[in-house]
mmCIF file of C-alpha atoms in Angstrom:
data_model
loop_
_atom_site.group_PDB
_atom_site.id
_atom_site.type_symbol
_atom_site.label_atom_id
_atom_site.label_comp_id
_atom_site.label_asym_id
_atom_site.label_seq_id
_atom_site.Cartn_x
_atom_site.Cartn_y
_atom_site.Cartn_z
ATOM 1 C CA MET A 1 -26.586 -36.746 -23.493
ATOM 2 C CA ALA A 2 -22.915 -37.490 -23.449
ATOM 3 C CA ASP A 3 -23.261 -39.825 -26.346
ATOM 4 C CA GLU A 4 -24.771 -37.157 -28.477
ATOM 5 C CA GLU A 5 -21.904 -34.840 -27.754
ATOM 6 C CA LYS A 6 -19.433 -37.517 -28.585
ATOM 7 C CA LYS A 7 -21.116 -38.154 -31.858
ATOM 8 C CA GLU A 8 -20.830 -34.535 -32.755
ATOM 9 C CA VAL A 9 -17.166 -34.521 -31.967
ATOM 10 C CA THR A 10 -16.407 -37.718 -33.802
ATOM 11 C CA GLY A 11 -18.378 -36.685 -36.819
ATOM 12 C CA GLU A 12 -15.443 -35.380 -38.794
ATOM 13 C CA THR A 13 -16.511 -32.455 -40.855
ATOM 14 C CA ALA A 14 -13.145 -30.790 -40.999
ATOM 15 C CA THR A 15 -10.916 -31.464 -43.928
ATOM 16 C CA PRO A 16 -8.217 -34.036 -43.344
ATOM 17 C CA ALA A 17 -5.648 -31.585 -44.670
ATOM 18 C CA ALA A 18 -5.965 -29.642 -41.462
ATOM 19 C CA ALA A 19 -4.455 -32.482 -39.477
ATOM 20 C CA PRO A 20 -0.726 -31.906 -40.099
ATOM 21 C CA GLU A 21 -0.520 -28.420 -38.687
ATOM 22 C CA THR A 22 -0.906 -29.307 -35.080
ATOM 23 C CA PRO A 23 2.493 -28.095 -33.869
ATOM 24 C CA ALA A 24 0.955 -25.388 -31.795
ATOM 25 C CA ALA A 25 3.972 -24.232 -29.898
ATOM 26 C CA PRO A 26 6.158 -21.815 -31.835
ATOM 27 C CA SER A 27 9.667 -23.169 -31.985
ATOM 28 C CA ALA A 28 11.162 -19.772 -31.212
ATOM 29 C CA PRO A 29 12.946 -19.961 -27.877
ATOM 30 C CA ALA A 30 10.939 -17.431 -25.988
ATOM 31 C CA PRO A 31 13.015 -15.982 -23.168
ATOM 32 C CA ARG A 32 11.125 -16.639 -20.018
ATOM 33 C CA PRO A 33 10.680 -13.907 -17.485
ATOM 34 C CA TYR A 34 12.502 -15.379 -14.555
ATOM 35 C CA GLY A 35 11.604 -12.686 -12.122
ATOM 36 C CA ARG A 36 8.148 -13.974 -11.442
ATOM 37 C CA GLY A 37 6.907 -13.743 -7.929
ATOM 38 C CA PRO A 38 6.021 -16.752 -5.874
ATOM 39 C CA GLY A 39 2.380 -16.308 -6.658
ATOM 40 C CA GLY A 40 3.044 -15.733 -10.308
ATOM 41 C CA PRO A 41 0.972 -17.535 -12.851
ATOM 42 C CA GLY A 42 3.182 -20.432 -13.799
ATOM 43 C CA GLY A 43 1.026 -22.636 -15.949
ATOM 44 C CA ARG A 44 -2.388 -21.161 -15.966
ATOM 45 C CA ARG A 45 -3.712 -23.359 -18.650
ATOM 46 C CA PRO A 46 -3.310 -26.954 -17.599
ATOM 47 C CA GLY A 47 -4.340 -28.077 -21.025
ATOM 48 C CA GLY A 48 -7.646 -29.373 -19.866
ATOM 49 C CA PRO A 49 -10.386 -30.524 -22.161
ATOM 50 C CA GLY A 50 -12.511 -27.997 -23.899
ATOM 51 C CA GLY A 51 -9.874 -25.312 -23.896
ATOM 52 C CA ARG A 52 -9.393 -24.935 -27.578
ATOM 53 C CA PRO A 53 -10.753 -27.111 -30.353
ATOM 54 C CA GLY A 54 -7.402 -28.656 -31.197
ATOM 55 C CA GLY A 55 -5.762 -27.809 -34.455
ATOM 56 C CA ARG A 56 -8.741 -29.019 -36.337
ATOM 57 C CA GLY A 57 -11.108 -26.170 -35.824
ATOM 58 C CA GLU A 58 -8.725 -23.589 -37.187
ATOM 59 C CA GLY A 59 -8.748 -22.884 -40.852
ATOM 60 C CA GLY A 60 -5.048 -23.179 -41.465
ATOM 61 C CA PRO A 61 -1.630 -22.594 -39.994
ATOM 62 C CA ARG A 62 -1.462 -19.724 -37.578
ATOM 63 C CA LYS A 63 0.002 -16.727 -39.308
ATOM 64 C CA PHE A 64 0.533 -14.429 -36.380
ATOM 65 C CA PHE A 65 3.254 -15.068 -33.887
ATOM 66 C CA ARG A 66 2.592 -12.798 -31.039
ATOM 67 C CA ARG A 67 5.640 -11.640 -29.169
ATOM 68 C CA LYS A 68 5.795 -13.016 -25.694
ATOM 69 C CA LYS A 69 4.621 -10.318 -23.341
ATOM 70 C CA VAL A 70 6.718 -9.797 -20.269
ATOM 71 C CA CYS A 71 6.116 -7.865 -17.120
ATOM 72 C CA LYS A 72 7.847 -4.523 -17.363
ATOM 73 C CA PHE A 73 8.342 -4.354 -13.628
ATOM 74 C CA CYS A 74 9.942 -7.780 -13.404
ATOM 75 C CA VAL A 75 12.235 -7.216 -16.364
ATOM 76 C CA GLU A 76 13.378 -3.739 -15.442
ATOM 77 C CA LYS A 77 13.378 -4.602 -11.754
ATOM 78 C CA ILE A 78 11.223 -1.691 -10.750
ATOM 79 C CA ASP A 79 10.521 -2.346 -7.095
ATOM 80 C CA SER A 80 8.346 0.516 -6.054
ATOM 81 C CA ILE A 81 5.200 1.402 -7.908
ATOM 82 C CA ASN A 82 4.487 4.780 -6.448
ATOM 83 C CA TYR A 83 1.504 7.006 -6.994
ATOM 84 C CA LYS A 84 3.798 9.993 -7.456
ATOM 85 C CA ASP A 85 5.517 8.500 -10.462
ATOM 86 C CA VAL A 86 3.051 9.757 -13.026
ATOM 87 C CA ARG A 87 5.287 9.005 -15.981
ATOM 88 C CA LEU A 88 5.415 5.353 -15.087
ATOM 89 C CA LEU A 89 1.735 5.036 -14.304
ATOM 90 C CA GLN A 90 0.694 6.785 -17.459
ATOM 91 C CA GLN A 91 2.051 3.928 -19.541
ATOM 92 C CA PHE A 92 -0.585 1.686 -18.026
ATOM 93 C CA VAL A 93 -3.511 4.008 -18.435
ATOM 94 C CA ALA A 94 -5.475 4.170 -21.634
ATOM 95 C CA GLU A 95 -6.222 7.386 -23.409
ATOM 96 C CA ARG A 96 -9.498 7.855 -21.636
ATOM 97 C CA GLY A 97 -7.951 7.233 -18.250
ATOM 98 C CA LYS A 98 -8.821 3.589 -17.853
ATOM 99 C CA ILE A 99 -6.419 1.119 -16.332
ATOM 100 C CA VAL A 100 -5.169 -1.153 -19.078
ATOM 101 C CA PRO A 101 -5.830 -4.816 -18.304
ATOM 102 C CA ARG A 102 -3.055 -7.248 -17.621
ATOM 103 C CA ARG A 103 -3.823 -9.320 -20.663
ATOM 104 C CA LEU A 104 -2.880 -6.388 -22.867
ATOM 105 C CA THR A 105 0.162 -5.107 -21.054
ATOM 106 C CA GLY A 106 1.635 -8.389 -19.882
ATOM 107 C CA VAL A 107 2.184 -7.182 -16.338
ATOM 108 C CA CYS A 108 2.278 -10.029 -13.824
ATOM 109 C CA THR A 109 -0.439 -10.361 -11.219
ATOM 110 C CA PRO A 110 1.413 -9.082 -8.121
ATOM 111 C CA HIS A 111 2.650 -6.062 -9.998
ATOM 112 C CA GLN A 112 -0.710 -5.334 -11.583
ATOM 113 C CA ARG A 113 -2.203 -5.303 -8.108
ATOM 114 C CA ARG A 114 0.285 -2.714 -6.919
ATOM 115 C CA LEU A 115 -0.071 -0.777 -10.116
ATOM 116 C CA THR A 116 -3.824 -0.597 -9.765
ATOM 117 C CA ALA A 117 -3.541 0.664 -6.213
ATOM 118 C CA ALA A 118 -1.010 3.293 -7.237
ATOM 119 C CA ILE A 119 -3.121 4.498 -10.136
ATOM 120 C CA LYS A 120 -6.119 4.860 -7.886
ATOM 121 C CA GLN A 121 -4.119 6.859 -5.365
ATOM 122 C CA ALA A 122 -2.807 9.073 -8.124
ATOM 123 C CA ARG A 123 -6.342 9.674 -9.301
ATOM 124 C CA ASN A 124 -7.355 10.740 -5.849
ATOM 125 C CA ILE A 125 -4.779 13.471 -5.714
ATOM 126 C CA ALA A 126 -5.492 14.656 -9.254
ATOM 127 C CA LEU A 127 -2.257 13.401 -10.741
ATOM 128 C CA LEU A 128 -4.160 11.132 -13.081
ATOM 129 C CA PRO A 129 -7.656 11.632 -14.439
ATOM 130 C CA PHE A 130 -10.589 9.460 -13.468
ATOM 131 C CA ALA A 131 -11.923 9.974 -16.941
ATOM 132 C CA ALA A 132 -10.168 12.063 -19.524
ATOM 133 C CA ARG A 133 -12.276 14.668 -21.164
ATOM 134 C CA TYR A 134 -12.988 14.002 -24.713
ATOM 135 C CA MET B 1 1.026 1.228 25.915
ATOM 136 C CA PRO B 2 1.980 4.158 23.729
ATOM 137 C CA GLN B 3 0.586 4.367 20.260
ATOM 138 C CA GLN B 4 2.663 3.020 17.469
ATOM 139 C CA GLN B 5 4.815 5.398 15.513
ATOM 140 C CA ARG B 6 4.222 5.077 11.827
ATOM 141 C CA THR B 7 5.482 6.824 8.769
ATOM 142 C CA TYR B 8 3.053 8.550 6.487
ATOM 143 C CA GLU B 9 3.157 10.662 3.427
ATOM 144 C CA VAL B 10 0.710 13.514 3.255
ATOM 145 C CA MET B 11 0.378 15.118 -0.117
ATOM 146 C CA PHE B 12 -1.815 18.148 -0.399
ATOM 147 C CA ILE B 13 -2.648 20.727 -3.003
ATOM 148 C CA VAL B 14 -2.774 24.413 -2.200
ATOM 149 C CA ARG B 15 -4.869 26.634 -4.402
ATOM 150 C CA PRO B 16 -2.767 28.284 -7.072
ATOM 151 C CA ASP B 17 -4.004 31.850 -6.882
ATOM 152 C CA LEU B 18 -2.261 32.651 -3.619
ATOM 153 C CA ALA B 19 0.896 34.709 -3.430
ATOM 154 C CA GLU B 20 4.071 32.817 -2.727
ATOM 155 C CA GLU B 21 4.460 33.953 0.868
ATOM 156 C CA GLU B 22 0.842 33.077 1.545
ATOM 157 C CA THR B 23 1.424 29.590 0.204
ATOM 158 C CA GLU B 24 4.443 29.307 2.443
ATOM 159 C CA ARG B 25 2.325 30.417 5.359
ATOM 160 C CA VAL B 26 -0.251 27.751 4.605
ATOM 161 C CA ILE B 27 2.448 25.094 4.456
ATOM 162 C CA SER B 28 3.968 26.191 7.729
ATOM 163 C CA THR B 29 0.578 26.187 9.456
ATOM 164 C CA VAL B 30 -0.010 22.640 8.239
ATOM 165 C CA GLU B 31 3.396 21.629 9.514
ATOM 166 C CA SER B 32 2.816 23.239 12.879
ATOM 167 C CA SER B 33 -0.580 21.588 13.211
ATOM 168 C CA ALA B 34 1.095 18.274 12.455
ATOM 169 C CA THR B 35 3.577 18.787 15.257
ATOM 170 C CA ALA B 36 0.833 20.049 17.533
ATOM 171 C CA ALA B 37 -1.100 16.847 16.958
ATOM 172 C CA GLY B 38 1.824 14.840 18.259
ATOM 173 C CA SER B 39 3.834 13.880 15.202
ATOM 174 C CA THR B 40 7.103 14.966 13.687
ATOM 175 C CA VAL B 41 7.573 16.315 10.186
ATOM 176 C CA LYS B 42 10.526 14.528 8.663
ATOM 177 C CA ASN B 43 10.567 16.216 5.346
ATOM 178 C CA ALA B 44 8.605 18.838 3.478
ATOM 179 C CA GLU B 45 8.942 18.921 -0.252
ATOM 180 C CA ARG B 46 7.433 21.556 -2.457
ATOM 181 C CA MET B 47 6.697 19.967 -5.767
ATOM 182 C CA GLY B 48 5.631 23.215 -7.333
ATOM 183 C CA LYS B 49 2.720 24.173 -9.461
ATOM 184 C CA ARG B 50 1.271 21.427 -11.567
ATOM 185 C CA ARG B 51 -1.672 21.034 -13.848
ATOM 186 C CA LEU B 52 -4.425 19.008 -12.233
ATOM 187 C CA ALA B 53 -5.772 16.002 -14.062
ATOM 188 C CA TYR B 54 -9.272 17.272 -13.442
ATOM 189 C CA LYS B 55 -10.873 20.368 -12.023
ATOM 190 C CA VAL B 56 -10.878 20.664 -8.262
ATOM 191 C CA ARG B 57 -12.976 23.467 -6.839
ATOM 192 C CA LYS B 58 -12.867 25.063 -10.262
ATOM 193 C CA PHE B 59 -9.072 25.177 -10.271
ATOM 194 C CA GLN B 60 -7.111 23.740 -13.143
ATOM 195 C CA ASP B 61 -3.716 23.974 -11.438
ATOM 196 C CA GLY B 62 -2.483 23.485 -7.939
ATOM 197 C CA VAL B 63 0.632 23.799 -5.824
ATOM 198 C CA TYR B 64 1.640 20.331 -4.685
ATOM 199 C CA VAL B 65 3.300 19.825 -1.333
ATOM 200 C CA LEU B 66 4.547 16.533 0.047
ATOM 201 C CA LEU B 67 5.121 15.996 3.752
ATOM 202 C CA THR B 68 6.724 12.954 5.293
ATOM 203 C CA ILE B 69 5.375 12.572 8.775
ATOM 204 C CA GLU B 70 6.071 10.181 11.587
ATOM 205 C CA GLY B 71 3.529 9.729 14.301
ATOM 206 C CA PRO B 72 0.588 7.717 15.572
ATOM 207 C CA GLY B 73 -2.574 7.295 13.577
ATOM 208 C CA SER B 74 -4.552 9.591 15.845
ATOM 209 C CA ALA B 75 -2.202 12.465 15.012
ATOM 210 C CA LEU B 76 -2.748 11.870 11.343
ATOM 211 C CA ALA B 77 -6.507 11.815 11.831
ATOM 212 C CA GLU B 78 -6.267 15.166 13.539
ATOM 213 C CA LEU B 79 -4.068 16.526 10.790
ATOM 214 C CA GLU B 80 -6.541 15.371 8.160
ATOM 215 C CA ARG B 81 -9.329 17.117 10.007
ATOM 216 C CA ARG B 82 -7.282 20.316 10.045
ATOM 217 C CA LEU B 83 -6.539 19.980 6.341
ATOM 218 C CA ARG B 84 -10.228 19.588 5.635
ATOM 219 C CA VAL B 85 -11.066 22.853 7.327
ATOM 220 C CA THR B 86 -8.089 24.726 5.908
ATOM 221 C CA GLU B 87 -9.627 26.742 3.139
ATOM 222 C CA PRO B 88 -6.602 27.111 0.787
ATOM 223 C CA VAL B 89 -5.928 23.382 0.753
ATOM 224 C CA ILE B 90 -8.080 22.031 -2.033
ATOM 225 C CA LYS B 91 -7.124 18.338 -1.863
ATOM 226 C CA TYR B 92 -5.026 16.012 0.207
ATOM 227 C CA ILE B 93 -4.109 12.354 0.459
ATOM 228 C CA THR B 94 -2.451 10.414 3.248
ATOM 229 C CA VAL B 95 -0.535 7.267 2.442
ATOM 230 C CA ARG B 96 1.138 5.041 4.953
ATOM 231 C CA ILE B 97 4.596 4.225 3.691
ATOM 232 C CA ASP B 98 6.437 2.374 6.455
ATOM 233 C CA GLU B 99 5.310 -1.055 5.287
ATOM 234 C CA GLU B 100 6.300 -0.238 1.745
ATOM 235 C CA GLN B 101 9.674 1.037 2.893
ATOM 236 C CA LYS B 102 10.205 -2.156 4.850
ATOM 237 C CA ARG B 103 9.321 -4.205 1.794
ATOM 238 C CA LEU B 104 11.677 -2.215 -0.404
ATOM 239 C CA ALA B 105 14.488 -2.529 2.123
ATOM 240 C CA LYS B 106 13.935 -6.269 2.169
ATOM 241 C CA ILE B 107 14.037 -6.548 -1.603
ATOM 242 C CA LYS B 108 17.135 -4.401 -1.704
ATOM 243 C CA LYS B 109 18.821 -6.534 0.899
ATOM 244 C CA ILE B 110 18.043 -9.709 -1.001
ATOM 245 C CA ARG B 111 19.248 -8.186 -4.221
ATOM 246 C CA ASP B 112 22.437 -6.898 -2.648
ATOM 247 C CA SER B 113 23.239 -10.243 -1.124
ATOM 248 C CA LYS B 114 22.649 -11.885 -4.491
ATOM 249 C CA VAL B 115 24.933 -9.418 -6.209
ATOM 250 C CA ARG B 116 27.572 -10.044 -3.621
ATOM 251 C CA GLN B 117 27.150 -13.778 -3.835
ATOM 252 C CA ARG B 118 27.242 -14.038 -7.560
ATOM 253 C CA PRO B 119 30.800 -12.800 -8.188
ATOM 254 C CA GLN B 120 32.166 -14.767 -5.263
ATOM 255 C CA PRO B 121 31.101 -18.245 -6.367
ATOM 256 C CA ALA B 122 32.312 -17.453 -9.859
ATOM 257 C CA GLU B 123 35.750 -16.659 -8.517
ATOM 258 C CA ALA B 124 35.642 -19.482 -6.053
ATOM 259 C CA ALA B 125 34.421 -21.923 -8.656
ATOM 260 C CA SER B 126 37.359 -21.236 -10.936
ATOM 261 C CA GLY B 127 39.720 -22.201 -8.144
ATOM 262 C CA PRO B 128 38.457 -25.247 -6.287
ATOM 263 C CA GLU B 129 36.148 -26.712 -8.873
ATOM 264 C CA PRO B 130 38.768 -28.334 -11.121
ATOM 265 C CA ALA B 131 40.208 -30.045 -8.101
ATOM 266 C CA PRO B 132 37.225 -32.367 -7.437
ATOM 267 C CA VAL B 133 36.994 -33.186 -11.118
ATOM 268 C CA THR B 134 40.551 -34.380 -11.297
ATOM 269 C CA ALA B 135 40.269 -36.110 -7.961
#
């Protein structure tokens, strides 16, 4: 079983030209959000096997450099995420009233947890919609 | 052992079609029932008429009132029961805030101490630090 898999991997079908562009990390010095909580996701991806098919699987050099997302609450040092602060909460609610996931907004885990709780409280008291009418 | 005193926030919505003095009367009855249940009203804030995010009892707007109340949990349970049977109150929410306040105070304290510490070492470093280097 394992041998078969290995064969598939070793069977080089990709063009050899794709080899040079392995420098995956963008050289731009991304400013790190230092205000991460103790339980913050430090290195979530330990670079284990089977994460991404190297640089080989991709067609060419990556064209898009996504800006490093940072947690708004850590950067601006917003301590309290309150259900009364509709203006703040509204930034993290999609048009239809859904809570925007962390992977899109860049909010860190501890803050997303508080944010979610606050949004749900705000919904309960009709400050935010459960589902916006369309 | 007496019951623990806790701090709560009670936000409730009064129906919008009442006259102003009637709304005031509703608020004062809620406050008095809170004190009758064995708690103290620390603050009562009228947040005014607001548009509701969704219809509640066929109302599109509501008069929001925020009470800060200190008392045991049983008093708050009684107050909630009263709010439920109070006809002009169309919605309410009770949130316990003492833990959050404690957390915020802690963060503030840490931050303040950091702010105080930061300028001091900078000043202190300019003075004594060259000395060990030369020595």
